[in-house]
Coordinates of C-alpha atoms in Angstrom, one line a residue:
M77 CA 9.9 -15.1 -22.5
S78 CA 7.9 -13.4 -20.2
V79 CA 9.2 -13.5 -16.3
S80 CA 6.8 -13.4 -13.6
G81 CA 7.3 -12.6 -10.3
L82 CA 7.4 -9.5 -8.1
V83 CA 9.5 -6.7 -7.6
V84 CA 10.5 -4.9 -4.0
V85 CA 11.1 -1.3 -5.8
D86 CA 12.5 1.4 -4.0
K87 CA 10.8 4.8 -5.7
E88 CA 12.6 7.8 -6.0
A89 CA 10.9 11.0 -5.5
G90 CA 9.5 12.5 -9.5
W91 CA 8.6 9.5 -10.0
T92 CA 4.7 8.6 -10.1
S93 CA 3.7 4.3 -10.2
H94 CA 3.1 4.7 -13.6
D95 CA 6.3 5.5 -14.4
A96 CA 7.9 3.1 -12.0
V97 CA 5.5 0.1 -14.2
A98 CA 6.4 1.8 -17.5
R99 CA 10.4 1.7 -16.3
C100 CA 9.7 -2.1 -15.4
R101 CA 8.3 -3.2 -18.9
R102 CA 11.4 -1.3 -20.8
I103 CA 13.7 -3.7 -18.1
F104 CA 12.3 -6.6 -18.7
G105 CA 11.2 -6.2 -22.1
Q106 CA 7.0 -7.4 -21.4
R107 CA 3.6 -5.0 -21.7
R108 CA 1.9 -7.8 -18.9
V109 CA 2.9 -5.1 -15.6
G110 CA 1.7 -3.7 -12.6
H111 CA 2.1 -2.2 -9.0
A112 CA 0.2 -2.4 -5.3
G113 CA -0.3 0.5 -3.7
T114 CA 0.1 3.9 -5.4
L115 CA 2.7 5.9 -4.0
D116 CA 2.4 10.2 -4.9
P117 CA 5.2 11.4 -7.1
D118 CA 6.7 12.8 -4.1
A119 CA 6.5 9.8 -1.7
T120 CA 9.5 7.8 -1.8
G121 CA 9.6 4.4 -0.8
V122 CA 8.2 0.7 -0.8
L123 CA 6.6 0.0 -4.0
L124 CA 5.5 -3.9 -5.2
V125 CA 5.7 -4.3 -8.9
G126 CA 4.1 -7.4 -10.7
L127 CA 5.5 -9.0 -13.7
G128 CA 3.4 -11.3 -16.0
R129 CA 0.9 -14.0 -14.4
A130 CA 2.4 -12.4 -10.8
T131 CA 0.2 -9.5 -12.0
R132 CA -3.0 -11.2 -11.1
L133 CA -2.1 -11.6 -7.6
L134 CA -1.6 -8.3 -6.9
R135 CA -4.4 -7.5 -5.1
F136 CA -3.6 -9.9 -2.5
L137 CA -1.0 -7.3 -1.8
T138 CA -2.7 -4.0 -2.0
A139 CA -4.7 -5.0 1.0
L140 CA -1.4 -5.8 3.2
P141 CA -1.1 -3.2 6.2
K142 CA 1.7 -0.6 5.0
T143 CA 4.1 1.6 7.6
Y144 CA 5.2 5.1 6.7
T145 CA 7.8 8.1 8.1
T146 CA 6.7 11.3 7.3
D147 CA 7.0 15.7 8.6
I148 CA 4.3 16.7 9.9
V149 CA 4.7 20.4 9.7
L150 CA 2.3 22.5 12.4
G151 CA 1.0 25.9 11.7
T152 CA 0.6 26.0 7.8
A153 CA -2.7 23.8 5.9
T154 CA -2.2 23.7 2.2
S155 CA -4.7 23.0 -0.5
T156 CA -2.5 19.4 -1.1
L157 CA -2.2 18.5 2.7
D158 CA 1.8 18.1 1.6
A159 CA 4.4 20.9 1.1
S160 CA 3.8 20.6 -2.8
G161 CA 0.4 22.8 -2.2
E162 CA -0.7 26.6 -1.8
V163 CA -0.9 27.4 1.5
T164 CA -4.3 28.1 3.0
G165 CA -4.1 28.7 6.3
T166 CA -1.5 29.6 9.2
Y167 CA -1.7 29.1 12.8
D168 CA 0.5 30.1 15.6
M169 CA 0.4 27.1 18.0
S170 CA 3.7 27.7 18.9
Q171 CA 1.8 26.6 22.1
V172 CA 1.5 23.2 21.3
T173 CA 3.5 20.8 23.6
P174 CA 5.0 17.5 22.5
E175 CA 2.9 16.1 25.5
S176 CA -0.5 17.1 23.9
V177 CA 0.8 16.0 19.9
R178 CA 1.1 12.7 21.3
A179 CA -2.1 12.8 22.9
A180 CA -3.9 13.9 19.8
A181 CA -2.1 11.3 17.3
E182 CA -3.3 8.6 20.3
A183 CA -7.1 9.8 19.9
L184 CA -6.1 8.6 15.9
T185 CA -4.9 5.4 16.6
G186 CA -7.7 2.5 16.0
E187 CA -10.5 2.4 13.8
I188 CA -11.7 5.6 12.4
E189 CA -13.1 7.1 9.9
Q190 CA -11.3 9.7 7.1
V191 CA -12.7 12.0 4.6
P192 CA -10.6 10.7 1.1
P193 CA -8.4 14.2 0.2
M194 CA -9.7 15.7 -3.6
V195 CA -5.6 15.3 -5.0
S196 CA -6.6 11.3 -4.5
A197 CA -7.3 8.8 -6.9
V198 CA -11.0 7.6 -5.7
K199 CA -13.9 7.8 -8.0
V200 CA -17.1 10.1 -7.2
G201 CA -19.5 10.3 -10.0
G202 CA -17.2 8.5 -12.1
H203 CA -14.5 10.9 -11.8
R204 CA -11.2 11.2 -10.1
L205 CA -10.9 13.4 -7.8
H206 CA -7.5 14.3 -8.5
D207 CA -8.9 15.4 -12.0
L208 CA -11.4 17.1 -10.2
A209 CA -9.0 18.7 -8.4
R210 CA -6.7 19.8 -11.7
Q211 CA -9.8 21.2 -12.5
G212 CA -10.9 23.5 -9.4
V213 CA -13.7 21.7 -8.2
E214 CA -14.3 20.1 -5.4
V215 CA -16.7 17.6 -4.1
E216 CA -18.6 16.2 -1.2
R217 CA -17.1 13.1 -0.6
A218 CA -18.2 10.4 2.0
P219 CA -15.9 9.2 5.2
R220 CA -14.3 5.9 4.8
P221 CA -13.5 3.7 7.8
V222 CA -10.1 2.8 8.2
T223 CA -7.2 1.3 10.8
V224 CA -4.4 3.1 12.1
Y225 CA -1.8 0.5 14.0
R226 CA 0.5 2.8 15.2
F227 CA 0.6 6.6 14.9
D228 CA 3.6 7.5 16.7
V229 CA 4.9 11.0 16.8
E230 CA 8.8 12.8 18.1
P231 CA 9.6 16.6 17.8
D232 CA 12.3 17.6 15.9
P233 CA 15.0 18.7 18.2
D234 CA 16.2 21.0 15.2
R235 CA 12.7 22.0 13.7
P236 CA 10.2 24.2 15.9
G237 CA 6.8 22.2 15.1
V238 CA 8.3 19.7 13.0
Y239 CA 7.3 15.9 14.0
R240 CA 9.0 13.2 12.8
A241 CA 6.1 11.2 12.5
E242 CA 5.8 6.6 12.6
V243 CA 2.1 5.4 10.7
E244 CA 1.4 1.8 10.7
C245 CA -1.9 1.4 8.8
S246 CA -4.1 -0.9 6.7
S247 CA -4.8 -0.2 3.1
G248 CA -7.0 3.1 1.8
T249 CA -5.5 5.0 4.5
Y250 CA -4.4 8.9 3.6
V251 CA -0.9 9.6 6.2
R252 CA -1.7 13.6 4.8
V253 CA -5.5 12.8 5.6
L254 CA -3.8 11.8 9.0
A255 CA -1.5 14.7 9.1
Q256 CA -4.5 17.8 8.4
D257 CA -6.9 15.7 11.0
L258 CA -3.8 15.8 14.0
G259 CA -3.6 19.7 13.0
M260 CA -7.0 20.6 13.2
A261 CA -7.3 18.6 16.5
L262 CA -4.6 20.8 18.3
G263 CA -6.9 24.1 17.4
G264 CA -4.8 24.7 13.9
G265 CA -3.7 23.7 11.1
A266 CA -0.8 20.8 9.6
H267 CA 0.6 19.1 6.4
L268 CA 2.8 16.7 5.6
A269 CA 6.3 16.6 4.2
D270 CA 9.1 14.0 2.8
L271 CA 6.8 10.8 2.8
R272 CA 8.3 7.9 2.6
R273 CA 6.1 4.1 2.5
T274 CA 8.7 1.6 4.4
R275 CA 7.1 -1.9 4.4
I276 CA 3.9 -3.5 2.9
G277 CA 3.5 -6.6 4.6
S278 CA 6.9 -7.8 5.4
F279 CA 7.7 -6.7 2.4
G280 CA 10.4 -4.2 3.5
E281 CA 13.0 -0.9 2.7
A282 CA 15.9 -3.1 3.1
E283 CA 15.2 -5.9 0.2
A284 CA 14.1 -2.8 -2.2
R285 CA 15.8 -1.3 -5.5
T286 CA 15.7 1.8 -6.9
L287 CA 15.0 1.4 -10.6
D288 CA 18.3 1.7 -12.1
H289 CA 19.1 -1.5 -10.0
I290 CA 16.5 -3.5 -11.0
D291 CA 17.1 -6.7 -12.9
L292 CA 16.1 -10.5 -13.5
D293 CA 18.3 -11.4 -9.9
A294 CA 15.9 -8.7 -7.9
V295 CA 12.2 -11.1 -9.3
L296 CA 10.7 -12.9 -6.4
T297 CA 8.7 -15.9 -7.5
P298 CA 4.8 -16.4 -7.1
A299 CA 5.6 -17.8 -3.7
Q300 CA 7.3 -15.8 -2.0
A301 CA 5.0 -12.3 -3.8
M302 CA 2.6 -14.3 -1.4
R303 CA 4.5 -15.0 1.5
D304 CA 2.3 -13.1 4.3
L305 CA -0.5 -15.7 3.4
D306 CA -1.0 -19.1 5.4
H307 CA 0.3 -21.2 3.2
V308 CA -0.8 -24.9 2.5
V309 CA 0.6 -27.7 0.4
V310 CA -0.7 -29.6 -1.5
D311 CA -0.2 -33.4 -3.2
A312 CA -0.4 -34.4 -6.7
A313 CA -4.1 -35.1 -6.9
V314 CA -5.3 -32.1 -5.2
A315 CA -2.6 -30.1 -6.7
A316 CA -5.1 -31.5 -10.4
S317 CA -7.5 -30.1 -9.2
I318 CA -6.7 -26.6 -8.5
R319 CA -5.2 -26.5 -12.0
T320 CA -8.7 -27.0 -13.4
G321 CA -10.1 -24.8 -10.6
L322 CA -12.1 -26.8 -8.3
P323 CA -13.3 -26.3 -5.0
L324 CA -11.8 -27.8 -2.4
D325 CA -12.6 -29.6 0.9
R326 CA -10.7 -27.4 3.7
V327 CA -10.8 -29.5 6.5
P328 CA -8.8 -31.8 4.9
L329 CA -6.4 -30.0 3.7
G330 CA -5.5 -27.6 6.8
A331 CA -6.7 -24.7 5.8
A332 CA -7.6 -22.8 9.2
G333 CA -8.6 -19.7 9.2
E334 CA -10.3 -17.2 7.3
G335 CA -8.1 -16.8 4.8
P336 CA -6.7 -16.5 2.2
W337 CA -4.7 -19.3 1.3
A338 CA -1.8 -19.9 -1.0
M339 CA -1.6 -23.4 -1.9
L340 CA 1.7 -24.8 -3.2
D341 CA 2.8 -27.8 -4.5
G342 CA 5.3 -30.3 -3.5
R343 CA 8.0 -28.2 -4.9
G344 CA 7.1 -25.0 -4.0
N345 CA 5.4 -23.5 -6.2
L346 CA 2.4 -21.2 -6.1
L347 CA -0.7 -23.1 -7.7
G348 CA -3.0 -20.5 -7.1
V349 CA -4.8 -18.4 -4.3
Y350 CA -7.9 -19.9 -2.4
E351 CA -10.6 -17.8 -0.5
A352 CA -13.3 -18.8 2.1
T353 CA -16.7 -19.4 1.1
D354 CA -20.0 -19.4 4.1
T355 CA -19.7 -23.1 4.0
D356 CA -16.7 -25.5 4.5
R357 CA -15.3 -25.4 1.2
I358 CA -13.0 -22.7 0.1
R359 CA -13.0 -22.1 -4.1
P360 CA -10.3 -20.5 -6.3
A361 CA -9.5 -16.4 -6.5
V362 CA -6.9 -16.9 -8.9
V363 CA -5.4 -20.2 -10.2
L364 CA -1.4 -19.8 -12.0
T365 CA -2.2 -22.3 -15.0
G366 CA 1.1 -23.8 -15.8
A367 CA 3.0 -23.3 -12.7

């Protein structure tokens, strides 16, 4: 039988996110598998993989804030903005102080705009940027708004010019671009190395498992997968309305806030996810039939 739920994978270096999905397909013997939030092959850490009906919930997980740790190497810029690329510039940044690095990082905190890197999966003119980059083509990219909630940097005592960084940011933020912009703000260049995603929302590396240790015991239920959403528990009559995809009045349900809301039956099973409208009605975004 098909398994529906979520697994928190600790992706190892060398694996693409697609590789991790393919491995989970083999582990669970089913085709309906997807992931929330791509990790580059060289990056490690938390990758959320949905199984079965839970793949329809992945967009709510993709939108969650993310936390990363990385090394930022001052003085060298690369074509990919990380350690895997070709060196495109070197700079003497030996006079840069930890105080100036912290100040530059603070200036890159909050609501900012980023230009997506050419090595990203963003589409421009119907083509993914990383495909164009492999062909040696560079195109104009429009800046995109992102939010950096926290950008902490501290010098590595054993490696001059290297700063250990922890970044908490909104979905769609490129940490490699933060490293590049930090280097430029300090009058030189920089790239990142050893990128690790430690958290997506409340899903952290402490509960993540490597692909060699993923099995049925690692699967979270659809309700657990939506644990970061506000929950609304409904009675049998409302549950029947949800199963047929009907809009609902939010006030009697106590659906406070802006949503979305995970709708649970009395046994804690996820019936679906509802979103707000311009009225006091809420509408179904996803209904899990057979829940």
